[in-house]
mmCIF file of C-alpha atoms in Angstrom:
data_model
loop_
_atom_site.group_PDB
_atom_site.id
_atom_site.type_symbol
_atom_site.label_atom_id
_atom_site.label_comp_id
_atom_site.label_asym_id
_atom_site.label_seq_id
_atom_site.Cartn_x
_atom_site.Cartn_y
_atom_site.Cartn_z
ATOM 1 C CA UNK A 644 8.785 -18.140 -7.437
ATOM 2 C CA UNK A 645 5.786 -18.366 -5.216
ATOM 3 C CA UNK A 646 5.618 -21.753 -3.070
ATOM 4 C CA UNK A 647 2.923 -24.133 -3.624
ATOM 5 C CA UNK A 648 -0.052 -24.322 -1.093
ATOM 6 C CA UNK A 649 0.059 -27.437 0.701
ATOM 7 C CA UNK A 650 -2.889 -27.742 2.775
ATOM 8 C CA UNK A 651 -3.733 -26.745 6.113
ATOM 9 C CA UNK A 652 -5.410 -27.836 9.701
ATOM 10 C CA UNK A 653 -7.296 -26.378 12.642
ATOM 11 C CA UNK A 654 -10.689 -24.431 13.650
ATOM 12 C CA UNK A 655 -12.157 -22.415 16.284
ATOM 13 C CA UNK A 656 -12.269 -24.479 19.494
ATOM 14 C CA UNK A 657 -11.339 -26.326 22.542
ATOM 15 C CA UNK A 658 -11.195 -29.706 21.042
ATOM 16 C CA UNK A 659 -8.015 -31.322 20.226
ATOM 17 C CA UNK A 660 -6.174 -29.575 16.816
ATOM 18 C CA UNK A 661 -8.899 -26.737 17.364
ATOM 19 C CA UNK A 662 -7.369 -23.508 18.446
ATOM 20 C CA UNK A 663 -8.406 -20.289 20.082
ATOM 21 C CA UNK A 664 -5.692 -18.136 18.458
ATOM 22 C CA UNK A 665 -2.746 -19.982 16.635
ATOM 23 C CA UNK A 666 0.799 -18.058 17.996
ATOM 24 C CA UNK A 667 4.143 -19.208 18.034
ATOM 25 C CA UNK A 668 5.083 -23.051 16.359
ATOM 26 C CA UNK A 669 8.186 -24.875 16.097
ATOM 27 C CA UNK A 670 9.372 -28.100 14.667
ATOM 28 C CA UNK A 671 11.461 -30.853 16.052
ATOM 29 C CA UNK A 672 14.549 -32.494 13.905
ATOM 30 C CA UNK A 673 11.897 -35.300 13.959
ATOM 31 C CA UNK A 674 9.544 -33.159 12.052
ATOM 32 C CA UNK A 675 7.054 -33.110 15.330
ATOM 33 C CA UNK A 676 4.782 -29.788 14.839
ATOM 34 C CA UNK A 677 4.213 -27.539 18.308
ATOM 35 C CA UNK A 678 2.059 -24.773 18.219
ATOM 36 C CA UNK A 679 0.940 -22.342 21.124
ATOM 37 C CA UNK A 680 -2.968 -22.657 21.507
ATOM 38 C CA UNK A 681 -3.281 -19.223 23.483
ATOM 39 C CA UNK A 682 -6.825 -18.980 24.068
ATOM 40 C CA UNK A 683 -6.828 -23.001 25.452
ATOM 41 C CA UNK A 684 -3.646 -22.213 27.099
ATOM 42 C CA UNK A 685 -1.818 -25.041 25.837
ATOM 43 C CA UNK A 686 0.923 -26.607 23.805
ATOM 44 C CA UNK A 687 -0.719 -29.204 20.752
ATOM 45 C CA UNK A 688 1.747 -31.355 19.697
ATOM 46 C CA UNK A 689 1.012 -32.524 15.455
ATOM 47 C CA UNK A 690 2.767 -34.606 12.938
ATOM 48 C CA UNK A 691 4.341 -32.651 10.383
ATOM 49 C CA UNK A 692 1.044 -33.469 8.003
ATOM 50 C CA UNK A 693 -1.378 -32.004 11.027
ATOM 51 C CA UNK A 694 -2.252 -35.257 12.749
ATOM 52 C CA UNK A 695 -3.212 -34.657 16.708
ATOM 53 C CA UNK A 696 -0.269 -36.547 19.292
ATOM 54 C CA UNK A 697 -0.617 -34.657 22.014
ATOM 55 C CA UNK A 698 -1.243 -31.549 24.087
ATOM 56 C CA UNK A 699 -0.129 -30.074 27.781
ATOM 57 C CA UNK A 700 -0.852 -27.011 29.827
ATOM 58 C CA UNK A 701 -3.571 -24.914 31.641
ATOM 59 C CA UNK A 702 -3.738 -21.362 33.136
ATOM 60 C CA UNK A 703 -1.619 -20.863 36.222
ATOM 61 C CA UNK A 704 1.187 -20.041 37.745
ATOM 62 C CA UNK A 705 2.733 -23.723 38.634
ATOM 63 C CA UNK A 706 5.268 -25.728 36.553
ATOM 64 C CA UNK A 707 3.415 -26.571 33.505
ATOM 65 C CA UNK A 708 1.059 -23.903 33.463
ATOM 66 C CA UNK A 709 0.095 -20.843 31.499
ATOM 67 C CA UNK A 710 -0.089 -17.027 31.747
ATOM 68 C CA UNK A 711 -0.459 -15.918 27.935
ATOM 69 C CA UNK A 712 1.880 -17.463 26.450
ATOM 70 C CA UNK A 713 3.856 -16.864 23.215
ATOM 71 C CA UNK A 714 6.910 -18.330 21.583
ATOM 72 C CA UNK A 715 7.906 -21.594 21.119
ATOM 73 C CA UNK A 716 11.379 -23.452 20.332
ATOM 74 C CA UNK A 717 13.017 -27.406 20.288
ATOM 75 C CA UNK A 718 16.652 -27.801 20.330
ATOM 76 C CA UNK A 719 18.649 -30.736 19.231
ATOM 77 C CA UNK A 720 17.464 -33.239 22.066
ATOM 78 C CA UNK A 721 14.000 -32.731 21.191
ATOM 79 C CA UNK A 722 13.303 -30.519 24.684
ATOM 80 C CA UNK A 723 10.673 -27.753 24.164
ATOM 81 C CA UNK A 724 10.973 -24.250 25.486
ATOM 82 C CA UNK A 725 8.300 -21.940 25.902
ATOM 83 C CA UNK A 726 7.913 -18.357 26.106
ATOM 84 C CA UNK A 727 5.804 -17.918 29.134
ATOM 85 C CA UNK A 728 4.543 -14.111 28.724
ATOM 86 C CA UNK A 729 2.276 -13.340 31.174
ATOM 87 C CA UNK A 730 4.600 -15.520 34.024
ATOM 88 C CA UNK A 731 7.510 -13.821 32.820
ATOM 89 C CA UNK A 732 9.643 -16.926 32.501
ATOM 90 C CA UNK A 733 10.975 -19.741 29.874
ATOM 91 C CA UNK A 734 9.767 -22.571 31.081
ATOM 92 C CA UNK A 735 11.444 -26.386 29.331
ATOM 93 C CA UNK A 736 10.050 -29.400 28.609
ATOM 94 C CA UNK A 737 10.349 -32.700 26.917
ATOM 95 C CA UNK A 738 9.115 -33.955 23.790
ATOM 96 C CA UNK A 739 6.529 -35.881 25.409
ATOM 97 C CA UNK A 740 5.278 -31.782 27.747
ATOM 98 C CA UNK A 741 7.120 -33.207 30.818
ATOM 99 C CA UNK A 742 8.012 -30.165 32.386
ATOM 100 C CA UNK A 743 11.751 -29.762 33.286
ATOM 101 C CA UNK A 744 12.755 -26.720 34.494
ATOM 102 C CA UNK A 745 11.804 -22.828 34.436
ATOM 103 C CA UNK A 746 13.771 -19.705 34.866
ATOM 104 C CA UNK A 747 13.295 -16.054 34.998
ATOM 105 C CA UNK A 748 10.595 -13.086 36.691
ATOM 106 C CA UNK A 749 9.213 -10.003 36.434
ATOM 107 C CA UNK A 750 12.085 -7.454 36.063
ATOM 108 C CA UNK A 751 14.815 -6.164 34.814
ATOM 109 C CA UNK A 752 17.739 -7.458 35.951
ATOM 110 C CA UNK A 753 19.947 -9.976 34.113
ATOM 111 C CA UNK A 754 17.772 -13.496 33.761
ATOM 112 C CA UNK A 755 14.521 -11.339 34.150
ATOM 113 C CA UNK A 756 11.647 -10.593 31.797
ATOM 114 C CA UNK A 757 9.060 -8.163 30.896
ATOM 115 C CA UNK A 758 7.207 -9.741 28.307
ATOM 116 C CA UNK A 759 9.433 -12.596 26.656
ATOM 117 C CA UNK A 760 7.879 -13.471 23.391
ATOM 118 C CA UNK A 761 10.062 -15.005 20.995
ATOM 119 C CA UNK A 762 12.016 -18.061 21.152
ATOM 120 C CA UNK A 763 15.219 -19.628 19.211
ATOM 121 C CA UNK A 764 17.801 -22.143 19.830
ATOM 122 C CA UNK A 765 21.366 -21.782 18.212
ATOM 123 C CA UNK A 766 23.208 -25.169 16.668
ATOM 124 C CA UNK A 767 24.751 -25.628 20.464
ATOM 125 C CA UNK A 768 21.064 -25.505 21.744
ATOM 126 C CA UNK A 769 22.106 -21.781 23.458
ATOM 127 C CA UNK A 770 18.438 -20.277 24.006
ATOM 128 C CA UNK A 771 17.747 -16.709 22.162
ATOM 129 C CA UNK A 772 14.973 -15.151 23.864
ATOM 130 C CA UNK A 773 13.038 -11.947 22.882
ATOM 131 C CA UNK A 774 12.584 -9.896 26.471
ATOM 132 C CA UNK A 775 10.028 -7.384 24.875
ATOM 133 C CA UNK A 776 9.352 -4.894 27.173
ATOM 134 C CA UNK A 777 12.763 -4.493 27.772
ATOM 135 C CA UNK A 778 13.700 -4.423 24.476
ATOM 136 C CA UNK A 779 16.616 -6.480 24.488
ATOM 137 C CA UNK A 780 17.646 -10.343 23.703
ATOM 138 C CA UNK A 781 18.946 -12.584 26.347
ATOM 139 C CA UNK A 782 20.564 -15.551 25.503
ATOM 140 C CA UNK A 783 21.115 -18.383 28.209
ATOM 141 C CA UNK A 784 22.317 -22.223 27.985
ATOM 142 C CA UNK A 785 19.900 -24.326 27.858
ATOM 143 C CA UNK A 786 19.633 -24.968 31.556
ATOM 144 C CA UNK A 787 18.820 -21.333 31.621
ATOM 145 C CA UNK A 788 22.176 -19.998 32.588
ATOM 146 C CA UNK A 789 22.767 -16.520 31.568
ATOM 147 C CA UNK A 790 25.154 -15.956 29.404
ATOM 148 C CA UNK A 791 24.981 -12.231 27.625
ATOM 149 C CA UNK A 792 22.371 -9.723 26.577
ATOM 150 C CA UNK A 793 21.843 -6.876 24.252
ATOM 151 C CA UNK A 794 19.747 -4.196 23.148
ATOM 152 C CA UNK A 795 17.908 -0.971 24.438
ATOM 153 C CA UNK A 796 15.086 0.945 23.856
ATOM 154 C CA UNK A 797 15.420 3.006 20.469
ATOM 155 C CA UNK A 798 15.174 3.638 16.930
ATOM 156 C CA UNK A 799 18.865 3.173 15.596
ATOM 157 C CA UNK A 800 21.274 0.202 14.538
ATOM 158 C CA UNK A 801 20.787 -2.603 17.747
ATOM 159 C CA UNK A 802 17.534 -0.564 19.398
ATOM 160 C CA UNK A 803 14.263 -1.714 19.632
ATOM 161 C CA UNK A 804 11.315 -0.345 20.191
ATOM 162 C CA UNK A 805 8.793 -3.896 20.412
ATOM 163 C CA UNK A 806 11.011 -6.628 19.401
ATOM 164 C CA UNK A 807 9.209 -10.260 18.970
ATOM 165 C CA UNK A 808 10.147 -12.160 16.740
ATOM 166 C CA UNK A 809 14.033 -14.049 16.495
ATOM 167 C CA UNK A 810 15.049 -16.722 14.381
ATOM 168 C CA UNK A 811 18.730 -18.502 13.979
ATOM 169 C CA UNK A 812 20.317 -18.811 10.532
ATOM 170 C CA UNK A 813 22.982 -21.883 9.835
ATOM 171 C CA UNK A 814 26.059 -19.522 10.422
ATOM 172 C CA UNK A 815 24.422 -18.786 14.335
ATOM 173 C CA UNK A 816 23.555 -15.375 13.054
ATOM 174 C CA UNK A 817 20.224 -14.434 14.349
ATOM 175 C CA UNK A 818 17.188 -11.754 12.776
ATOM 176 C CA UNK A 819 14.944 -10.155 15.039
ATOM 177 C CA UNK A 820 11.612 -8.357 13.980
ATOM 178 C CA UNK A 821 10.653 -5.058 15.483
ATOM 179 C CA UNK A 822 6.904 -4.639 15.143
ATOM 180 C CA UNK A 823 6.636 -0.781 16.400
ATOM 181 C CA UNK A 824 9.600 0.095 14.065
ATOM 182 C CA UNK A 825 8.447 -2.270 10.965
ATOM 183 C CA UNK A 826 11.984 -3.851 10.130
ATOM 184 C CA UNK A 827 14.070 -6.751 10.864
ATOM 185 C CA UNK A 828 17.605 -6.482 12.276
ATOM 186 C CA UNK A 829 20.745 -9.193 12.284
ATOM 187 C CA UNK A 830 23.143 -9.337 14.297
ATOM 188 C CA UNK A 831 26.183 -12.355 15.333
ATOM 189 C CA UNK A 832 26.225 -14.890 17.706
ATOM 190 C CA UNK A 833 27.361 -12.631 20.543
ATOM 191 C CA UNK A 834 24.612 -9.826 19.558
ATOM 192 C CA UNK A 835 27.201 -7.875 17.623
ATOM 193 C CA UNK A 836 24.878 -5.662 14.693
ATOM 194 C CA UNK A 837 25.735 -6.718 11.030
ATOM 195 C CA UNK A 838 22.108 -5.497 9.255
ATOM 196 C CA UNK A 839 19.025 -4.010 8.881
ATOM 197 C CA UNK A 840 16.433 -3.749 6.681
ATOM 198 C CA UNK A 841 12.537 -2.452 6.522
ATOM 199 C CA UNK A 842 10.354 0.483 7.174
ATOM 200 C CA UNK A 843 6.381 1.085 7.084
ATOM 201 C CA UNK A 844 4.195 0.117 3.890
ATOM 202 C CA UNK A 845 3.108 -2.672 1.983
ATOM 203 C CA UNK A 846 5.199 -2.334 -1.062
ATOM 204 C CA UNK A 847 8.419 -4.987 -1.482
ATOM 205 C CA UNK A 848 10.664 -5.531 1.534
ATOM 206 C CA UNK A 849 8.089 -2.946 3.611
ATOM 207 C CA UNK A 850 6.093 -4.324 6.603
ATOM 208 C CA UNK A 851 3.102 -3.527 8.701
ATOM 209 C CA UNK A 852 4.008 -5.405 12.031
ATOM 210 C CA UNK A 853 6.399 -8.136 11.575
ATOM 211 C CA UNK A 854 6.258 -10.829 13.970
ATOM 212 C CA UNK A 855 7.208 -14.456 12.982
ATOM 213 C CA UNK A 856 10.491 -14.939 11.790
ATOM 214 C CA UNK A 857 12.279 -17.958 10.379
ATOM 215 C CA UNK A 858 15.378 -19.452 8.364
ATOM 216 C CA UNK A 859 15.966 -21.887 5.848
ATOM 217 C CA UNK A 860 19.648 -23.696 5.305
ATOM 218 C CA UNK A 861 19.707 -22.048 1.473
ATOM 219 C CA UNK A 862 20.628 -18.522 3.195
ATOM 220 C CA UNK A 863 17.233 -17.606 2.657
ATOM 221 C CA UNK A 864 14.618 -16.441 5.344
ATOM 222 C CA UNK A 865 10.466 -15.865 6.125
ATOM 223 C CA UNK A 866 8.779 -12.979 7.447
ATOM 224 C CA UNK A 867 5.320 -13.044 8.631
ATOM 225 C CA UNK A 868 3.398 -9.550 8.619
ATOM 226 C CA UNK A 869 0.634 -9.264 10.881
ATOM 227 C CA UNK A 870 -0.876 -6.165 9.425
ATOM 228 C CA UNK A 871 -0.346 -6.902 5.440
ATOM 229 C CA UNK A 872 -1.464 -10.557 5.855
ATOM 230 C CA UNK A 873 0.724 -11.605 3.614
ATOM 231 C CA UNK A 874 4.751 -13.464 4.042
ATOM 232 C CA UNK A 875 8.132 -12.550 2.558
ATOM 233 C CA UNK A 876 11.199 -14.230 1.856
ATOM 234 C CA UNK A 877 14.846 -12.174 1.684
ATOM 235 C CA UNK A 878 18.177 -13.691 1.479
ATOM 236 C CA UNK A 879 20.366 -13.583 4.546
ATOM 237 C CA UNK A 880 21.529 -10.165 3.724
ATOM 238 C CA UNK A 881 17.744 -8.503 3.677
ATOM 239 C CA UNK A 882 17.347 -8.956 -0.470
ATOM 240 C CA UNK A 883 13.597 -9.437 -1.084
ATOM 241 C CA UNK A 884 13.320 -12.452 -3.442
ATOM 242 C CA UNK A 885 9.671 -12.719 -3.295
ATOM 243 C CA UNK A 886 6.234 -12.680 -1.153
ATOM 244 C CA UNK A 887 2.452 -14.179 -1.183
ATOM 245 C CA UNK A 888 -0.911 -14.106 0.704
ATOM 246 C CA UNK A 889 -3.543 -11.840 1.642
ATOM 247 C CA UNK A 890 -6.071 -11.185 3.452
ATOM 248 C CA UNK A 891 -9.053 -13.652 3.955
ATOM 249 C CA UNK A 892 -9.982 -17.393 5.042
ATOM 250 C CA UNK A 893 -9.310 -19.138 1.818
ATOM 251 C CA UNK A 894 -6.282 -21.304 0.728
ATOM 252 C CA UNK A 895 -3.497 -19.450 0.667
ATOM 253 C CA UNK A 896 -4.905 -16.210 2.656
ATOM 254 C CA UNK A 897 -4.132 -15.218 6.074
ATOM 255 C CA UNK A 898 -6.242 -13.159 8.689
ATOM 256 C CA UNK A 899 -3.499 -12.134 11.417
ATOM 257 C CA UNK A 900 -1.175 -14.273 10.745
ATOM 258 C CA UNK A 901 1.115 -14.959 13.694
ATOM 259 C CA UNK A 902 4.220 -17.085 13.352
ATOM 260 C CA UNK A 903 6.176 -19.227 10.865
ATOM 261 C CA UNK A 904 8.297 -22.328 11.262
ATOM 262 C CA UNK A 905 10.541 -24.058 8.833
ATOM 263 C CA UNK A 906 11.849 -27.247 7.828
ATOM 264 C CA UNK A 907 14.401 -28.153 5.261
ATOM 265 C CA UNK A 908 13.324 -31.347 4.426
ATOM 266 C CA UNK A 909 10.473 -32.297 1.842
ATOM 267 C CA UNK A 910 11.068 -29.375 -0.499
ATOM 268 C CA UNK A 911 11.506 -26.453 2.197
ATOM 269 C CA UNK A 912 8.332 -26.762 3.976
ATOM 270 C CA UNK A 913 7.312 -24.141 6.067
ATOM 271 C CA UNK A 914 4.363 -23.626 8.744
ATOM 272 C CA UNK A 915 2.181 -20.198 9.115
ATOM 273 C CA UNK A 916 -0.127 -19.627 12.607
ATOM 274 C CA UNK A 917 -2.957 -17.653 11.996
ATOM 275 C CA UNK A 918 -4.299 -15.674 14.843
ATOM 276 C CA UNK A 919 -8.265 -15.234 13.611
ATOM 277 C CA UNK A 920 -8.076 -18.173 11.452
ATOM 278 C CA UNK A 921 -7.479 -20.180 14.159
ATOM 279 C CA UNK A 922 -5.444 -22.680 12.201
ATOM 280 C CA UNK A 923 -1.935 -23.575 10.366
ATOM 281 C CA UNK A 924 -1.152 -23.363 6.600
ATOM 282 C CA UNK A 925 1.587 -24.943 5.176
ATOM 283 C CA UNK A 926 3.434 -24.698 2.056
ATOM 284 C CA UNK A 927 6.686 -25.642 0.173
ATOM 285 C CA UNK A 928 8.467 -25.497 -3.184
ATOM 286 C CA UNK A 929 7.647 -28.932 -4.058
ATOM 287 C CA UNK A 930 4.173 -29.242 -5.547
ATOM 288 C CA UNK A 931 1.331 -30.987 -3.469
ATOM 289 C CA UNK A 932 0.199 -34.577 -2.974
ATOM 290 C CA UNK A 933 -2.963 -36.262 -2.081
ATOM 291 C CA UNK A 934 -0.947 -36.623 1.429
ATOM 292 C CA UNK A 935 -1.612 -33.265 1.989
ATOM 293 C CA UNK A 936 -4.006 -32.435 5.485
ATOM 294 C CA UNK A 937 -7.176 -30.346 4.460
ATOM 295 C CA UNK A 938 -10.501 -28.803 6.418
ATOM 296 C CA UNK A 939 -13.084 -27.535 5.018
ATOM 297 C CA UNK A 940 -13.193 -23.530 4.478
ATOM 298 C CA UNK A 941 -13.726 -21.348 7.522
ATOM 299 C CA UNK A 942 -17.238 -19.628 7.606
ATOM 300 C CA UNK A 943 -17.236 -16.280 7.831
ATOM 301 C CA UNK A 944 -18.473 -16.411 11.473
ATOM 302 C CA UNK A 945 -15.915 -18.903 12.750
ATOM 303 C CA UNK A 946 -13.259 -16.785 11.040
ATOM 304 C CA UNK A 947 -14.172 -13.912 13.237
ATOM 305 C CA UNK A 948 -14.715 -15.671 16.535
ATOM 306 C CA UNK A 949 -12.657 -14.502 19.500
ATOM 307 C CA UNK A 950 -11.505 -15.573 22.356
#
């Protein structure tokens, strides 16, 4: 079973719920959207049906600012967390973008980055976070405390070669896409290797750069491919139950699509960022309403604009 489409929000532009680029999203327990505006470097803060609350950020190197920045996570107090790329750093906010606290630099060392990209929170609101270059996870407490990390440069069980993606399951597990190697790995809480599954292609349970990763509570999971244009769902163990989109600017297509976030209320819905689209597309297994946020279709020019 396919889900139904359930509408969708966005544009090229600076204004708010435009986007330059649409990366990493999350959504709070209160069903508050977040999205990473990369181009605008800035954080746009939606209802869960696309209606515009709020937005913070600009390009620097101060609390609150921008370098590139990626991944996106809220934990259980409704705090935000933000893979800061180009700063090489996590920095945490509030609901409302009041900036908290920031950890982390260029390096290599334990609490340093090269590259952090994704983002996840574990039930006790432990941060996962995706140190690319380095090809490893860290994991710190939510103050930004380090706690463990694992990984290494490589192609076999518990190596990566360009991790991004991470998402947390129910049982604390967590799956991590490698984009260079085309597959998604699992591992335990403490970053122990259980699975893997994936290799290059477009056929069933094949990618073409994974990137967004994300759970459901019915041991089920979402896997956005970048180069197929197109998402897939697997069980918790890597069986592919099924898959939709492709390429293009209509309802239901996807032109680089980024990032997914899910929410296990209103029938499973689930949120997909859409790098040349410049929007978000959302769908569920409950069929739609007249509730349900639309824009008109992208032109074929805006669909291609850059930034």
């Amino acid at each position: 079973m396919q889900p139904f489409y359930r509408g969708r929000w966005g544009g090229f532009g600076s204004g708010n719920g435009q986007f330059k680029g649409a990366w990493g999203i999350a959504i709070g327990f209160n069903g508050d959207v977040y999205v990473v505006d990369p181009g605008n470097i800035r954080i746009q803060k939606f209802t869960q049906d696309g209606i515009y609350l709020d937005q913070w950020g600009s390009h620097g190197t101060a609390d609150g600012q921008f370098q590139n920045p990626e991944g996106i996570a809220v934990d259980s107090n409704f705090d935000v967390y933000v893979a800061d790329k180009g700063n090489n750093r996590v920095q945490k906010f509030d609901r409302n973008g009041d900036f908290i606290t920031t950890w982390g630099q260029f390096g290599d060392d334990d609490g340093e980055f090269k590259a952090p990209r994704g983002i996840a929170v574990e039930s006790d609101d432990d941060i996962l976070v995706v140190d690319s270059i380095n090809c490893r996870i860290q994991k710190f407490t939510s103050d930004g405390e380090f706690i463990r990390a694992w990984g290494q440069f490589g192609s076999v069980d518990g190596e990566f070669s360009s991790a991004v993606g991470i998402a947390v399951d129910i049982n604390d597990d967590n799956y991590v896409t490698d984009q260079s190697s085309h597959r998604v790995q699992k591992f335990d809480r403490n970053g122990d290797f259980i699975t893997i599954w994936g290799s290059h292609g477009s056929g069933d349970s094949q990618f073409s750069v994974p990137i967004g990763i994300a759970t459901f509570s019915n041991r089920t999971l979402l896997v956005v491919e970048y180069g197929n244009a197109r998402i897939q769902q697997f069980s918790y163990d890597g069986d592919f139950i099924t898959k939709w989109g492709s390429h293009g600017s209509q309802k239901g297509q996807f032109n680089l699509p980024r990032y997914v976030a899910t929410t296990n209320s209103r029938g499973g819905m689930n949120y997909i960022t859409e790098e040349l689209n410049h929007r978000v597309q959302r769908f569920s297994w409950e069929p739609p309403d007249n509730t349900d946020p639309e824009i008109p279709p992208l032109s074929p020019d805006s669909a291609k604009q850059e930034y």
